[in-house]
PDB file of C-alpha atoms and ligand atoms in Angstrom:
ATOM      1  CA  UNK Q   2      -2.048 -10.941 -12.513  1.00 81.00           C
ATOM      2  CA  UNK Q   3      -5.655 -10.410 -11.466  1.00 87.00           C
ATOM      3  CA  UNK Q   4      -4.869  -6.678 -11.322  1.00 91.00           C
ATOM      4  CA  UNK Q   5      -3.881  -6.551 -14.994  1.00 94.00           C
ATOM      5  CA  UNK Q   6      -6.746  -4.382 -16.226  1.00 95.00           C
ATOM      6  CA  UNK Q   7      -6.739  -1.156 -18.253  1.00 94.00           C
ATOM      7  CA  UNK Q   8      -8.532   0.671 -15.378  1.00 95.00           C
ATOM      8  CA  UNK Q   9      -5.869  -0.280 -12.780  1.00 95.00           C
ATOM      9  CA  UNK Q  10      -3.017   0.681 -15.130  1.00 94.00           C
ATOM     10  CA  UNK Q  11      -4.689   4.052 -15.765  1.00 93.00           C
ATOM     11  CA  UNK Q  12      -5.325   4.597 -12.021  1.00 94.00           C
ATOM     12  CA  UNK Q  13      -1.635   3.918 -11.215  1.00 94.00           C
ATOM     13  CA  UNK Q  14      -0.466   6.343 -13.907  1.00 91.00           C
ATOM     14  CA  UNK Q  15      -2.977   8.980 -12.733  1.00 91.00           C
ATOM     15  CA  UNK Q  16      -1.299   8.806  -9.278  1.00 91.00           C
ATOM     16  CA  UNK Q  17       2.158   9.190 -10.775  1.00 89.00           C
ATOM     17  CA  UNK Q  18       3.228   5.580 -10.167  1.00 92.00           C
ATOM     18  CA  UNK Q  19       4.268   2.930 -12.700  1.00 94.00           C
ATOM     19  CA  UNK Q  20       2.227  -0.289 -12.721  1.00 95.00           C
ATOM     20  CA  UNK Q  21       4.400  -3.434 -12.410  1.00 95.00           C
ATOM     21  CA  UNK Q  22       1.787  -6.108 -13.115  1.00 95.00           C
ATOM     22  CA  UNK Q  23       2.297  -9.438 -14.916  1.00 95.00           C
ATOM     23  CA  UNK Q  24       0.375  -9.926 -18.136  1.00 95.00           C
ATOM     24  CA  UNK Q  25      -3.033 -11.575 -18.007  1.00 95.00           C
ATOM     25  CA  UNK Q  26      -3.816 -13.979 -20.865  1.00 94.00           C
ATOM     26  CA  UNK Q  27      -6.584 -12.065 -22.638  1.00 93.00           C
ATOM     27  CA  UNK Q  28      -7.672 -12.642 -26.263  1.00 94.00           C
ATOM     28  CA  UNK Q  29      -5.509  -9.638 -27.270  1.00 92.00           C
ATOM     29  CA  UNK Q  30      -2.462 -11.182 -25.571  1.00 93.00           C
ATOM     30  CA  UNK Q  31      -3.101 -14.552 -27.260  1.00 95.00           C
ATOM     31  CA  UNK Q  32      -3.192 -12.644 -30.559  1.00 94.00           C
ATOM     32  CA  UNK Q  33       0.211 -11.108 -29.650  1.00 92.00           C
ATOM     33  CA  UNK Q  34      -0.932  -7.461 -29.293  1.00 93.00           C
ATOM     34  CA  UNK Q  35       1.469  -7.012 -26.336  1.00 94.00           C
ATOM     35  CA  UNK Q  36       4.618  -7.886 -28.324  1.00 93.00           C
ATOM     36  CA  UNK Q  37       7.113  -5.189 -29.344  1.00 91.00           C
ATOM     37  CA  UNK Q  38       6.849  -3.925 -32.943  1.00 92.00           C
ATOM     38  CA  UNK Q  39       8.651  -5.951 -35.603  1.00 93.00           C
ATOM     39  CA  UNK Q  40      10.076  -5.182 -39.026  1.00 94.00           C
ATOM     40  CA  UNK Q  41      12.125  -7.065 -41.635  1.00 95.00           C
ATOM     41  CA  UNK Q  42      15.240  -6.310 -39.464  1.00 95.00           C
ATOM     42  CA  UNK Q  43      13.837  -8.141 -36.448  1.00 95.00           C
ATOM     43  CA  UNK Q  44      12.066  -7.365 -33.178  1.00 95.00           C
ATOM     44  CA  UNK Q  45      12.241  -3.735 -32.053  1.00 95.00           C
ATOM     45  CA  UNK Q  46      14.086  -2.893 -28.840  1.00 94.00           C
ATOM     46  CA  UNK Q  47      12.993  -0.671 -25.957  1.00 95.00           C
ATOM     47  CA  UNK Q  48      14.600   2.787 -26.141  1.00 95.00           C
ATOM     48  CA  UNK Q  49      13.298   4.520 -22.988  1.00 94.00           C
ATOM     49  CA  UNK Q  50      10.016   6.018 -21.828  1.00 95.00           C
ATOM     50  CA  UNK Q  51       8.694   9.557 -21.486  1.00 94.00           C
ATOM     51  CA  UNK Q  52       6.146   9.726 -18.631  1.00 91.00           C
ATOM     52  CA  UNK Q  53       5.120  13.285 -19.660  1.00 91.00           C
ATOM     53  CA  UNK Q  54       4.295  11.989 -23.127  1.00 93.00           C
ATOM     54  CA  UNK Q  55       2.802   8.831 -21.632  1.00 92.00           C
ATOM     55  CA  UNK Q  56       4.619   6.585 -24.073  1.00 94.00           C
ATOM     56  CA  UNK Q  57       7.553   4.160 -24.315  1.00 95.00           C
ATOM     57  CA  UNK Q  58       9.848   4.427 -27.349  1.00 96.00           C
ATOM     58  CA  UNK Q  59      10.742   1.404 -29.483  1.00 95.00           C
ATOM     59  CA  UNK Q  60      13.586   1.282 -32.004  1.00 96.00           C
ATOM     60  CA  UNK Q  61      14.361  -0.800 -35.086  1.00 96.00           C
ATOM     61  CA  UNK Q  62      17.260  -3.159 -34.163  1.00 95.00           C
ATOM     62  CA  UNK Q  63      19.430  -2.012 -37.082  1.00 95.00           C
ATOM     63  CA  UNK Q  64      18.071   1.535 -37.429  1.00 93.00           C
ATOM     64  CA  UNK Q  65      17.455   1.036 -41.159  1.00 94.00           C
ATOM     65  CA  UNK Q  66      13.700   1.678 -40.909  1.00 94.00           C
ATOM     66  CA  UNK Q  67      12.260   5.123 -41.466  1.00 91.00           C
ATOM     67  CA  UNK Q  68      11.455   6.351 -38.908  1.00 94.00           C
ATOM     68  CA  UNK Q  69      13.996   4.275 -36.966  1.00 95.00           C
ATOM     69  CA  UNK Q  70      12.009   4.611 -33.734  1.00 95.00           C
ATOM     70  CA  UNK Q  71       8.404   5.127 -32.694  1.00 94.00           C
ATOM     71  CA  UNK Q  72       6.492   6.250 -29.573  1.00 96.00           C
ATOM     72  CA  UNK Q  73       3.715   3.844 -28.609  1.00 93.00           C
ATOM     73  CA  UNK Q  74       0.974   5.209 -26.368  1.00 93.00           C
ATOM     74  CA  UNK Q  75       1.314   3.520 -22.949  1.00 93.00           C
ATOM     75  CA  UNK Q  76      -1.413   1.087 -21.967  1.00 93.00           C
ATOM     76  CA  UNK Q  77      -1.823  -2.292 -20.265  1.00 95.00           C
ATOM     77  CA  UNK Q  78      -0.127  -4.072 -23.179  1.00 95.00           C
ATOM     78  CA  UNK Q  79       2.688  -1.508 -23.559  1.00 94.00           C
ATOM     79  CA  UNK Q  80       3.460  -0.064 -20.104  1.00 95.00           C
ATOM     80  CA  UNK Q  81       6.045   2.707 -19.557  1.00 96.00           C
ATOM     81  CA  UNK Q  82       8.256   0.098 -17.825  1.00 96.00           C
ATOM     82  CA  UNK Q  83       8.081  -2.747 -20.388  1.00 95.00           C
ATOM     83  CA  UNK Q  84       7.640  -6.234 -18.960  1.00 95.00           C
ATOM     84  CA  UNK Q  85      10.672  -7.530 -20.895  1.00 91.00           C
ATOM     85  CA  UNK Q  86      13.007  -4.922 -19.295  1.00 92.00           C
ATOM     86  CA  UNK Q  87      15.466  -5.673 -16.461  1.00 94.00           C
ATOM     87  CA  UNK Q  88      13.930  -2.816 -14.460  1.00 94.00           C
ATOM     88  CA  UNK Q  89      10.476  -4.424 -14.577  1.00 96.00           C
ATOM     89  CA  UNK Q  90      11.861  -7.780 -13.433  1.00 95.00           C
ATOM     90  CA  UNK Q  91      13.820  -6.161 -10.595  1.00 94.00           C
ATOM     91  CA  UNK Q  92      10.809  -4.130  -9.396  1.00 94.00           C
ATOM     92  CA  UNK Q  93       8.524  -7.156  -9.645  1.00 93.00           C
ATOM     93  CA  UNK Q  94      10.918  -9.195  -7.495  1.00 91.00           C
ATOM     94  CA  UNK Q  95      10.545  -6.498  -4.813  1.00 90.00           C
ATOM     95  CA  UNK Q  96       6.828  -7.181  -4.391  1.00 86.00           C
ATOM     96  CA  UNK Q  97       7.480  -9.625  -1.529  1.00 85.00           C
ATOM     97  CA  UNK Q  98       8.641  -6.673   0.628  1.00 88.00           C
ATOM     98  CA  UNK Q  99       5.335  -4.860   0.286  1.00 87.00           C
ATOM     99  CA  UNK Q 100       3.359  -8.043   0.996  1.00 89.00           C
ATOM    100  CA  UNK Q 101       5.426  -8.573   4.165  1.00 92.00           C
ATOM    101  CA  UNK Q 102       4.681  -5.009   5.247  1.00 91.00           C
ATOM    102  CA  UNK Q 103       0.937  -5.426   4.609  1.00 91.00           C
ATOM    103  CA  UNK Q 104       1.032  -8.608   6.711  1.00 93.00           C
ATOM    104  CA  UNK Q 105       2.806  -6.795   9.547  1.00 93.00           C
ATOM    105  CA  UNK Q 106       0.301  -3.916   9.441  1.00 93.00           C
ATOM    106  CA  UNK Q 107      -2.611  -6.346   9.519  1.00 94.00           C
ATOM    107  CA  UNK Q 108      -1.410  -8.699  12.230  1.00 93.00           C
ATOM    108  CA  UNK Q 109       0.953  -6.680  14.455  1.00 93.00           C
ATOM    109  CA  UNK Q 110      -0.530  -3.195  14.041  1.00 93.00           C
ATOM    110  CA  UNK Q 111      -4.219  -4.136  14.122  1.00 90.00           C
ATOM    111  CA  UNK Q 112      -5.028  -2.948  10.623  1.00 91.00           C
ATOM    112  CA  UNK Q 113      -7.058  -6.095  10.019  1.00 90.00           C
ATOM    113  CA  UNK Q 114      -9.803  -6.309  12.666  1.00 86.00           C
ATOM    114  CA  UNK Q 115     -12.020  -3.624  11.137  1.00 88.00           C
ATOM    115  CA  UNK Q 116     -14.522  -2.313  13.664  1.00 90.00           C
ATOM    116  CA  UNK Q 117     -15.853   0.508  11.503  1.00 92.00           C
ATOM    117  CA  UNK Q 118     -17.935   0.628   8.343  1.00 93.00           C
ATOM    118  CA  UNK Q 119     -17.809   2.926   5.348  1.00 95.00           C
ATOM    119  CA  UNK Q 120     -14.817   3.842   3.210  1.00 94.00           C
ATOM    120  CA  UNK Q 121     -14.222   7.171   5.043  1.00 96.00           C
ATOM    121  CA  UNK Q 122     -13.907   5.496   8.444  1.00 96.00           C
ATOM    122  CA  UNK Q 123     -11.872   2.571   7.105  1.00 95.00           C
ATOM    123  CA  UNK Q 124      -9.529   5.092   5.448  1.00 95.00           C
ATOM    124  CA  UNK Q 125      -9.145   6.922   8.776  1.00 96.00           C
ATOM    125  CA  UNK Q 126      -8.439   3.608  10.555  1.00 95.00           C
ATOM    126  CA  UNK Q 127      -5.755   2.725   7.980  1.00 94.00           C
ATOM    127  CA  UNK Q 128      -4.239   6.244   8.117  1.00 96.00           C
ATOM    128  CA  UNK Q 129      -4.017   6.188  11.931  1.00 95.00           C
ATOM    129  CA  UNK Q 130      -2.529   2.666  11.935  1.00 94.00           C
ATOM    130  CA  UNK Q 131       0.190   3.645   9.460  1.00 94.00           C
ATOM    131  CA  UNK Q 132       0.782   6.956  11.277  1.00 96.00           C
ATOM    132  CA  UNK Q 133       1.334   5.082  14.567  1.00 95.00           C
ATOM    133  CA  UNK Q 134       3.779   2.681  12.894  1.00 94.00           C
ATOM    134  CA  UNK Q 135       5.707   5.549  11.248  1.00 94.00           C
ATOM    135  CA  UNK Q 136       5.831   7.465  14.574  1.00 95.00           C
ATOM    136  CA  UNK Q 137       7.392   4.409  16.248  1.00 94.00           C
ATOM    137  CA  UNK Q 138       9.924   4.039  13.427  1.00 93.00           C
ATOM    138  CA  UNK Q 139      10.804   7.748  13.728  1.00 94.00           C
ATOM    139  CA  UNK Q 140      11.235   7.480  17.510  1.00 93.00           C
ATOM    140  CA  UNK Q 141      13.558   4.494  17.002  1.00 93.00           C
ATOM    141  CA  UNK Q 142      15.601   6.245  14.322  1.00 93.00           C
ATOM    142  CA  UNK Q 143      15.922   9.606  16.124  1.00 87.00           C
ATOM    143  CA  UNK Q 144      15.399   9.236  19.921  1.00 79.00           C
ATOM    144  CA  UNK Q 145      14.362  12.417  21.736  1.00 75.00           C
ATOM    145  CA  UNK Q 146      17.266  14.316  23.322  1.00 73.00           C
ATOM    146  CA  UNK Q 147      17.077  14.818  27.117  1.00 73.00           C
TER     147      UNK Q 147
HETATM  148 ZN1   ZN I 473      13.728  -2.143 -39.248  1.00 69.78          ZN
END
């Protein structure tokens, strides 16, 4: 939830990944800015996203409005994978896997005891750690032929 900022959402999208981050209670959220559009027919429903357009589509529940659907520019409050969708909930449940992997890299693969300073060297340390782990996984999956 601490990662729910406009900058982090934009950085994820810039790297071609979808942010799956729970909503932080900001003044805008308390005002209800994050809620789907509404009309006299009820609350609009999610009708798919277009990453190229950078917007999710929302549709009038009965289709009697004109236009019956609208693209809403994606942002922290209206992500391409809406927080009320099943897909968001399923992806969010998967976060434990990534935390487990980070823990393993830190404690079993020596990612944690940093003995270098500076982002370039720390990046190299992390890259080499992950490379070593992937090489071991590859060797296990496809043992060398004699
Ligand atoms: Zn309507």
